[in-house]
Every structure is written in C-alpha cells, then in structure tokens.
Short mmCIF file of C-alpha atoms in Angstrom, two decimals:
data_model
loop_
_atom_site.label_atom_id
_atom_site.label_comp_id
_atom_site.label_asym_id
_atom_site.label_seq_id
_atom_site.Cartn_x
_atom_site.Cartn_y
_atom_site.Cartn_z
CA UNK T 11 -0.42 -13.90 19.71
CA UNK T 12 -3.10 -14.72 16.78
CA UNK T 13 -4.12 -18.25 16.53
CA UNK T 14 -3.67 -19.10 12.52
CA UNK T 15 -6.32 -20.34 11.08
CA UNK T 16 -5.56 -24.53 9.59
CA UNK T 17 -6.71 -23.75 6.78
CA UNK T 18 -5.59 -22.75 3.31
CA UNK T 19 -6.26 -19.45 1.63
CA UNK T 20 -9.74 -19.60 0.44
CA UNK T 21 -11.13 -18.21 -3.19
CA UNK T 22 -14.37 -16.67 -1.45
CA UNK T 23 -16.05 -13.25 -3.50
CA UNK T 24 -16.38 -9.96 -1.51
CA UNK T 25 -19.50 -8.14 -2.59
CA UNK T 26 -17.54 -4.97 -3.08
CA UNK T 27 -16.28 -6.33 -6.07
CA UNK T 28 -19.26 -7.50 -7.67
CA UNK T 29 -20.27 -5.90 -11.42
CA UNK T 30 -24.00 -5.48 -9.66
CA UNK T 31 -22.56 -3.91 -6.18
CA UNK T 32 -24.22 -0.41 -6.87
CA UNK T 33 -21.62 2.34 -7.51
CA UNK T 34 -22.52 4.59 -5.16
CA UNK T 35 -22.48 2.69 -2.49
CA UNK T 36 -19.00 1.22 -3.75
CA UNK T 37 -17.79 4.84 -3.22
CA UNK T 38 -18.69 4.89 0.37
CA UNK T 39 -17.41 1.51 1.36
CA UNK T 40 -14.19 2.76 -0.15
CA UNK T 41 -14.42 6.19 1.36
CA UNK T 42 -14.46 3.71 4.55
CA UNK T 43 -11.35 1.92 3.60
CA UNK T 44 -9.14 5.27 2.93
CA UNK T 45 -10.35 6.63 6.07
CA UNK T 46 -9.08 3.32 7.96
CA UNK T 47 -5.77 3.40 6.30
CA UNK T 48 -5.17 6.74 7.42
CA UNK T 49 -6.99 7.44 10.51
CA UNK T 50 -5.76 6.50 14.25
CA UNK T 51 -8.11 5.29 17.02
CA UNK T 52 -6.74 6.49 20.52
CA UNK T 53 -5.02 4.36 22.61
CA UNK T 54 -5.58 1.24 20.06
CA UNK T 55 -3.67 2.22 17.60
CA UNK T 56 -0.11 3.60 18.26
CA UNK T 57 -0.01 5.21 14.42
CA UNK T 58 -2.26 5.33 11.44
CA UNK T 59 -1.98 1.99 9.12
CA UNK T 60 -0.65 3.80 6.18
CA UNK T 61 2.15 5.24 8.24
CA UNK T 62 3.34 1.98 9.32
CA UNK T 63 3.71 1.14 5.73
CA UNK T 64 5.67 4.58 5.31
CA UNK T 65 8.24 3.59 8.22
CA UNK T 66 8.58 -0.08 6.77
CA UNK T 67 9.61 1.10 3.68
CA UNK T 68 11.95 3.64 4.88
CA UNK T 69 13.05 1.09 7.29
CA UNK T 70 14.01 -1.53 5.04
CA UNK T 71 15.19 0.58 2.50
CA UNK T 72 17.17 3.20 3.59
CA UNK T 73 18.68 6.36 2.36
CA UNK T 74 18.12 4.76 -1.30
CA UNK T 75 14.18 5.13 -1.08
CA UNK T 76 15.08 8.35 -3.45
CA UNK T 77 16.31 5.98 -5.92
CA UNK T 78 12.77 4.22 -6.35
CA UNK T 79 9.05 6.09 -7.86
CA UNK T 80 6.64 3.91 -6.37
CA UNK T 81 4.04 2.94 -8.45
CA UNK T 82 0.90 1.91 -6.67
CA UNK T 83 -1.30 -1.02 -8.31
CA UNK T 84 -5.02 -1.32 -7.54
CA UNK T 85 -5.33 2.32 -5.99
CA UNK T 86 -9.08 2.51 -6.12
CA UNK T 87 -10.02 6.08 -5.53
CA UNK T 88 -6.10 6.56 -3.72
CA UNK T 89 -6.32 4.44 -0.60
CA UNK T 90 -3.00 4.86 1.61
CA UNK T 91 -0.62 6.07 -1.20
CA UNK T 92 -1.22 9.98 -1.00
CA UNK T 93 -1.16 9.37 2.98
CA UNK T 94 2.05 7.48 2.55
CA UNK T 95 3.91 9.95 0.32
CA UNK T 96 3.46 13.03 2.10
CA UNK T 97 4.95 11.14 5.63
CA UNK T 98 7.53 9.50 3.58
CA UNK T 99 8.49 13.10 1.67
CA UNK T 100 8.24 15.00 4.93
CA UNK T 101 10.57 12.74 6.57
CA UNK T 102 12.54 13.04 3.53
CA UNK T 103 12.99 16.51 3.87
CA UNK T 104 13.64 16.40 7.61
CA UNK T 105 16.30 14.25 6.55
CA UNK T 106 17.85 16.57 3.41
CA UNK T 107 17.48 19.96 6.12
CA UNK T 108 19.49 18.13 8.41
CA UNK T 109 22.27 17.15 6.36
CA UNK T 110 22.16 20.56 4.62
CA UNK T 111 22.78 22.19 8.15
CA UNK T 112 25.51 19.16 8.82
CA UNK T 113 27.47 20.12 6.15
CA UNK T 114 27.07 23.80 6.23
CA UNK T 115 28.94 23.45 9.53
CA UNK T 116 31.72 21.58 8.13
CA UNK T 117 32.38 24.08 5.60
CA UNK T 118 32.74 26.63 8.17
CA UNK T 119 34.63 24.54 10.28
CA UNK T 120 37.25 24.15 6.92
CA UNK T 121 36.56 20.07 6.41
CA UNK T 122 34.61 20.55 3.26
CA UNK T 123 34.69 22.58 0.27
CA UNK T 124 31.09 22.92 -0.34
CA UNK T 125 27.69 21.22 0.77
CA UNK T 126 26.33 18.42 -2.05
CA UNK T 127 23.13 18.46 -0.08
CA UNK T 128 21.71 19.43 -3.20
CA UNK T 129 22.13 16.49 -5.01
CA UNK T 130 20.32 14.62 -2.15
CA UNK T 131 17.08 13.60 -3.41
CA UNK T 132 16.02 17.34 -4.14
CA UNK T 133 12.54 16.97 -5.72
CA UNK T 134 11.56 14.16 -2.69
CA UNK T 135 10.34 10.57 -3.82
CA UNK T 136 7.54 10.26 -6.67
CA UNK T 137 4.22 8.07 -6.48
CA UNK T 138 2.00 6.84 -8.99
CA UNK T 139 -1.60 6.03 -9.06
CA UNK T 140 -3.00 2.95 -11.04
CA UNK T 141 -5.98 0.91 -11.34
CA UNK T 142 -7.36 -1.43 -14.25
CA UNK T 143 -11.00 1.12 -13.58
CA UNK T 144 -8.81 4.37 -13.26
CA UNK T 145 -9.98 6.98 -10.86
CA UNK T 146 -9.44 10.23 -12.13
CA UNK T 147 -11.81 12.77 -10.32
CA UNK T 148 -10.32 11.22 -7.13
CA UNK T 149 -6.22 11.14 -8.20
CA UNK T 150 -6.48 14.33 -9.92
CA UNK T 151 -7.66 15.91 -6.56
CA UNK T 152 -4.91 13.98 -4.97
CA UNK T 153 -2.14 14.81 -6.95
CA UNK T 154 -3.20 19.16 -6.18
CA UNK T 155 -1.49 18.34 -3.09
CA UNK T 156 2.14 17.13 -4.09
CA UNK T 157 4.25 17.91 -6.93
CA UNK T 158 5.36 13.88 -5.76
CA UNK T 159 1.94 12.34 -6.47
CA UNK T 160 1.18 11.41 -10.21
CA UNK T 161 -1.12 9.05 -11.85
CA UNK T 162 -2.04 7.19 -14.65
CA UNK T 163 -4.76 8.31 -17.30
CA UNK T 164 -5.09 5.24 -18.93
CA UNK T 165 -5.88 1.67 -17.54
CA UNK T 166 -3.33 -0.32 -16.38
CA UNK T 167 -3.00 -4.09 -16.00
CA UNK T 168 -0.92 -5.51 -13.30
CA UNK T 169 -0.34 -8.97 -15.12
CA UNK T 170 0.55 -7.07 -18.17
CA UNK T 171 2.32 -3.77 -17.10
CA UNK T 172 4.94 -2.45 -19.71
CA UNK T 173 8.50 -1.73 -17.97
CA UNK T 174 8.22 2.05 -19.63
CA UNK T 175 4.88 2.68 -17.78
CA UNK T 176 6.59 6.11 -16.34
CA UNK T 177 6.91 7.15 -19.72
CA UNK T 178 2.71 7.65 -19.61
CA UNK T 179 3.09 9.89 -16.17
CA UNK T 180 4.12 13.18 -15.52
CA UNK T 181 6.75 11.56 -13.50
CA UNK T 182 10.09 14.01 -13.98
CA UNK T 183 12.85 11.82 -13.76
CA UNK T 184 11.19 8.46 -15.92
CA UNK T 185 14.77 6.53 -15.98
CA UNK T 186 14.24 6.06 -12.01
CA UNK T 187 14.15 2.49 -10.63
CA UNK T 188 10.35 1.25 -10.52
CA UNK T 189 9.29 -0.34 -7.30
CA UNK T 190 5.76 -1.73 -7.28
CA UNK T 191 2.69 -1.19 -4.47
CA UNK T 192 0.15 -3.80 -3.90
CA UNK T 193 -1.95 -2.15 -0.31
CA UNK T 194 -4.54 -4.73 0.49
CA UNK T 195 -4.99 -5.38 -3.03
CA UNK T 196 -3.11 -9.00 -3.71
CA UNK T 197 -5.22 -11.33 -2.21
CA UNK T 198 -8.19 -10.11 -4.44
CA UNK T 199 -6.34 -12.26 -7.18
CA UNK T 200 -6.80 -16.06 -7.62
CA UNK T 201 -3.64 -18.22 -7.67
CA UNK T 202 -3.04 -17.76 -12.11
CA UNK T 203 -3.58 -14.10 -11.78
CA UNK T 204 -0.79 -13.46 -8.89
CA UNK T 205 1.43 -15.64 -10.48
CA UNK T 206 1.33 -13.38 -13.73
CA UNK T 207 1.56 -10.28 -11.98
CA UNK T 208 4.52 -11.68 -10.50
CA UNK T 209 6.24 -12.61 -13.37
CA UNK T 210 5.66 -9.28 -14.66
CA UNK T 211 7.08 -7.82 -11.46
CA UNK T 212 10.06 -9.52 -11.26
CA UNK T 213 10.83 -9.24 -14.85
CA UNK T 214 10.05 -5.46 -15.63
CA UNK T 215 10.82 -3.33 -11.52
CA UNK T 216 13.07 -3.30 -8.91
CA UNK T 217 11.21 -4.41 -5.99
CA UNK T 218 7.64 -4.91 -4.80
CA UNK T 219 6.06 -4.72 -1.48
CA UNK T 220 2.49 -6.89 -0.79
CA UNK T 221 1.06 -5.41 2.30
CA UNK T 222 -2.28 -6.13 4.04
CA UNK T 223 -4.04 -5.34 6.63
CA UNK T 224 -5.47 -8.48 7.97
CA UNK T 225 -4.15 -12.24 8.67
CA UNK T 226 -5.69 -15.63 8.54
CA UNK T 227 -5.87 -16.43 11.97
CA UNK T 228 -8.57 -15.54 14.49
CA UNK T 229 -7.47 -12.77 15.85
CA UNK T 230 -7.65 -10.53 12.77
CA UNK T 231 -11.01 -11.87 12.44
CA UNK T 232 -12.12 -10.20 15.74
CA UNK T 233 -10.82 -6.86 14.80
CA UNK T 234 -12.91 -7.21 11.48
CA UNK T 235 -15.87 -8.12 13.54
CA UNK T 236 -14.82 -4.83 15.68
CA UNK T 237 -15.31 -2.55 12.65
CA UNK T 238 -19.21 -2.63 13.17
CA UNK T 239 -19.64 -1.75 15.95
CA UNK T 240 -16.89 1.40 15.06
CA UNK T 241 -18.65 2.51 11.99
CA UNK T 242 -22.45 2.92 14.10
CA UNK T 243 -19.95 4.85 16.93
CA UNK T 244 -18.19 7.27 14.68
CA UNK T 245 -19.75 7.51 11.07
CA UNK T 246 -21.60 9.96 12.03
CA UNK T 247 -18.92 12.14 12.51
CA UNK T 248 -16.71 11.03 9.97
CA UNK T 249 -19.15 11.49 7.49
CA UNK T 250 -21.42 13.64 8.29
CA UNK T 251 -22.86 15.87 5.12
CA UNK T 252 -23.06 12.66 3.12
CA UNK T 253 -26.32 11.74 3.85
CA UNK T 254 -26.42 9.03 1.83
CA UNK T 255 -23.37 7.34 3.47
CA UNK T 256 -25.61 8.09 6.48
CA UNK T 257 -28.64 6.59 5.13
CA UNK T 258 -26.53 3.37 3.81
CA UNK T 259 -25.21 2.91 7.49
CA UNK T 260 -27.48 3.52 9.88
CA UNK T 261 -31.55 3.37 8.12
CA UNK T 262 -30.14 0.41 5.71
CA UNK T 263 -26.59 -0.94 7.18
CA UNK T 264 -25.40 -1.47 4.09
CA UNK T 265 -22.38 -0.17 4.64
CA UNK T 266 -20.91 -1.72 7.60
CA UNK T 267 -22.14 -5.19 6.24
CA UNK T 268 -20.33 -4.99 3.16
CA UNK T 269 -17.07 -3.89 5.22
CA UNK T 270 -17.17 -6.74 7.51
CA UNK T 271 -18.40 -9.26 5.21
CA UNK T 272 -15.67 -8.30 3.35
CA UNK T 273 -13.04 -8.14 5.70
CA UNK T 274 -13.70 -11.20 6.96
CA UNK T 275 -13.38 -12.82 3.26
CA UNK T 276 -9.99 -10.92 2.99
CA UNK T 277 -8.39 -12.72 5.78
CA UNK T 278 -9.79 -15.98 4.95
CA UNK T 279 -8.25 -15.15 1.33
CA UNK T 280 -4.60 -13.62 2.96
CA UNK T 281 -1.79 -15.69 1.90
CA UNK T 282 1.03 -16.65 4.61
CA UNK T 283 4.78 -15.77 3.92
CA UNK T 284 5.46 -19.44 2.08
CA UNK T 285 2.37 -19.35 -0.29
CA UNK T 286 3.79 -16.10 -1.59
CA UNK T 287 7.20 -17.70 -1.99
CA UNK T 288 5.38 -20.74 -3.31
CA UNK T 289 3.58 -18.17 -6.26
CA UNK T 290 7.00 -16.47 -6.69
CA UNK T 291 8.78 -19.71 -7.52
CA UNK T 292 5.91 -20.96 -10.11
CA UNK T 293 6.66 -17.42 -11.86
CA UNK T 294 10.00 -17.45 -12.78
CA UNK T 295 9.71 -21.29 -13.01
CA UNK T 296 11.66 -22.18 -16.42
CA UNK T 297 13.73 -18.69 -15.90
CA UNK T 298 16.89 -20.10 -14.32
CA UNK T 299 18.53 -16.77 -13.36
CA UNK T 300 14.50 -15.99 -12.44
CA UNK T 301 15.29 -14.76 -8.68
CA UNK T 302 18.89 -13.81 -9.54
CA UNK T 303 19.72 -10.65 -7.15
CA UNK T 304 16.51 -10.34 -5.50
CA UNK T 305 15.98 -10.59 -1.55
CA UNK T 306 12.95 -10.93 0.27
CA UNK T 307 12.12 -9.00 3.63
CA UNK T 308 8.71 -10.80 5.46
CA UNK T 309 6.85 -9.51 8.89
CA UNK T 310 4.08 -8.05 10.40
CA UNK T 311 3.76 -5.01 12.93
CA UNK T 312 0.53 -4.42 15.01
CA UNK T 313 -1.64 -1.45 13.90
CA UNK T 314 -4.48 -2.18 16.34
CA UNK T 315 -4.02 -3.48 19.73
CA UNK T 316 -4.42 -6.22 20.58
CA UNK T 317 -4.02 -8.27 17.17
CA UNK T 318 -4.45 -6.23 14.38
CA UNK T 319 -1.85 -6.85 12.23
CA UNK T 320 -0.22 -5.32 8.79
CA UNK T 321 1.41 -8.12 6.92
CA UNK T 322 3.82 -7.63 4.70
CA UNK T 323 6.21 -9.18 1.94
CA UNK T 324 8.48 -7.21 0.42
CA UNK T 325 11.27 -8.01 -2.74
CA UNK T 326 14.05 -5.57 -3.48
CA UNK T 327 16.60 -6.52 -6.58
CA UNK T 328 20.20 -5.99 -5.77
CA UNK T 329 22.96 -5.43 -7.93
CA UNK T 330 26.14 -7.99 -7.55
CA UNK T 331 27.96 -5.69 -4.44
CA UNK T 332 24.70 -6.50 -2.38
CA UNK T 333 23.35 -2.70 -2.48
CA UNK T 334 19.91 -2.49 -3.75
CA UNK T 335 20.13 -1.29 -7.44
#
C-alpha cells in the first residue's frame, strides 16, 4: 500500500511544457513517455501500461465498446492510443472469429438460420488523434498501421470541442457514440480549465475516461525517482541511432532530468477520486438534469511492482433501461 500524500493537488510547472523547453529535446522526452506506455520491464511489470488501459476499458464496458470511436485528447506525438487500439481491435477480432465459428455450428446443428456475426462490429473500434499543437508527421505514420486509427488535421480544443468533431476525420461511421481519452494528460490543467473541459464532455460525448499513471502518495514518487536510474540502464538500447537522444542523456542528462522532474510534479499535481467528482459537480453546476444518466467507474491497478499505479476515472452515459447508450 502507497502512503497518500496530506496534501492537496499542487499547481507546480513541468519544464516539458515550457514555450522555451527546446523542441528537440521535447521530442525525445516524449519519445520516452510512448516508449513507457507501451513497453514492459520483466518481472516488474506484469503487462505494458497502455494495455492495462485496453483491458479496463473492455472490462468496464463490455461487448458495447463497438458502439463508441474513442477520441483521444492531448495525444502529443500518439502516446498509448495506437498501442491501445491495435490490443483492443485484436481482441476484438478474437472475439467476432469466435462467435462466427459459434454460430456456424449452430447452423449446422439446425438451431439457427444463418450466422449475424457479420453485423458484429465488422470494421473493429475507431480512434482518433487530437492535440491543441497537432502532430501530423507522427499520427500520419500511425494511422499506416490501422484502417481503426484516424486523426485530426486541425487543432482541437478540449474546453471547446464541437459535438460533430468526427465529421473533420476520416472516421467511417461519424453518427457513432463519442467517448473521450484523457492518458496522463488531465492533471496538466489548472482547476478553471478541467472544469470547462468537463462541461464540454458531459454536454457534447458519451463517456470519458481520465487515466494516469502516477498517484499522490509516496510510493508513486519512488517509482518516478526509479526512472533514472532506468533510462542510464537501457537508453542505450532503446535508442540507439539517435545520437542526440544519446548525447541529451548520458554527456548532458537532460533527458532523464526533465522526466523525473516532471514526473514527480505530475503526482504532486494528480487529483484523487473526490476532487474529480468535486470538478464534475462545479461543471454542470446550474444544469439540473447536469449528471442525468451518467455513472462513474473509479480504481487503480498496479503496472509496476511494487506501487506503481494507473489511476483511473471513468464516466459512461446510460440511457433510461441502465445499458450504456
């Protein structure tokens, strides 16, 4: 167990966000960052962070995770999203082969007329890319890999994001329910900001998930001090043939600095479970059907032993028979 910090969540800068951090060194703390979402350190780390978001979402919602595109807020140059549509589409299709083989065998057995497997979520389930600074060298390079990974050309505000915003992607089926991304991106935002992109969330999608990879309490802060010490070990294999994300972390540690300065500011800036829920209420406050439908899943599940955490908070809108809509 993590000992929480007794402290609220602080408004502190991380340098990564600066105007005057240099930009190519930006690119190789968040070359950093993707690599952490998606890569698994043995015998620490029973699965890759982005996969546990994968499994949470198919966990929580079910066989209607076909229903949703998932539009991903803050993406930076892709972070987890590319990593977490291809598990969630390849257990997808897992899924759609085994029910096409299920009902095959009924209809030679004579208890159906026909399979409908078809009609089960045949082109997978659809992501989208987004960022106020759009990264389009980076998505488009993304998106070669799945005909489920789209992205938006133009910048996009997540205080002020229009409710037809799959109308601008190349996102077949645009009438689909929206449900919104925000991977270790929400607590860059002071407490006016989130409050606006959560008004804008509940009023224009149909669910939301705010997931993070760190905690305020001390034990998140070791694993953040932990990263240093990992990126002199194994940058040079990670990385090798960028010599200047060489240079920037071993001749001038630039790199690994800014990461755990960083991290260390992100779970001193991590909101608990009941400050979100505080934000959400100041959002819809004056709207008194505001939260009308909507449920709220909270938890955390351990991505590196022995208190690494993912956090996350997750809202899904329900229609009146309690099924999510």
């Amino acid at each position: 167990m993590s000992l929480p910090l007794p402290i609220p969540p602080l408004r502190l800068f991380e340098i990564n966000d600066q105007p005057w951090f240099p930009a190519p060194v930006r690119g190789y703390v968040q070359a950093v960052l993707t690599h952490f979402w998606t890569w698994k350190s043995p015998i620490v780390q029973p699965n890759t962070p982005a996969s546990l978001i994968a499994q949470t979402l198919q966990r929580l919602l079910g066989p209607r995770i076909t229903d949703y595109v998932f539009v991903d807020f803050c993406s930076g140059a892709g972070g987890p999203t590319p990593s977490i549509e291809q598990e969630i589409n390849h257990s997808h299709i897992t899924r759609r082969k085994e029910r096409q083989q299920r009902d095959n065998q009924l209809q030679q057995n004579g208890h159906a007329n026909g399979s409908n497997s078809e009609n089960y979520g045949a082109r997978g389930v659809d992501f989208v890319l987004t960022d106020i600074h759009p990264h389009l060298a980076a998505w488009t390079a993304a998106s070669k890999c799945s005909e489920n990974l789209h992205f938006v050309l133009s910048p996009v505000d997540a205080a002020n994001c229009p409710s037809d915003l799959l109308s601008r992607t190349s996102v077949p089926e645009k009438s689909k329910r929206q449900f919104r991304l925000f991977s270790l991106a929400f607590h860059h935002f002071p407490d006016i900001i989130a409050v606006r992109i959560l008004r804008n969330t509940l009023a224009t999608s149909d669910g939301f998930a705010i997931l993070e990879l760190q905690g305020r309490d001390l034990g998140n802060l070791f694993i953040v001090l932990c990263m240093w010490p990992m990126l002199l070990l194994g940058s040079w294999y990670w990385f090798w043939g960028c010599w200047g994300h060489l240079f920037f972390t071993y001749a001038v540690p630039i790199v690994p600095l800014v990461i755990v300065f960083d991290g260390l500011v992100s779970c001193l800036r991590t909101r608990r479970e009941g400050e979100v829920m505080k934000l959400i209420r100041e959002a819809v406050r004056g709207d008194e059907g505001g939260l009308e439908g909507w449920r709220f899943e909270t938890g955390g599940e351990l991505h590196t032993w022995p208190t690494g955490t993912m956090q996350y908070f997750i809202g899904i809108k329900e229609d009146s028979s309690g099924d999510s809509r």
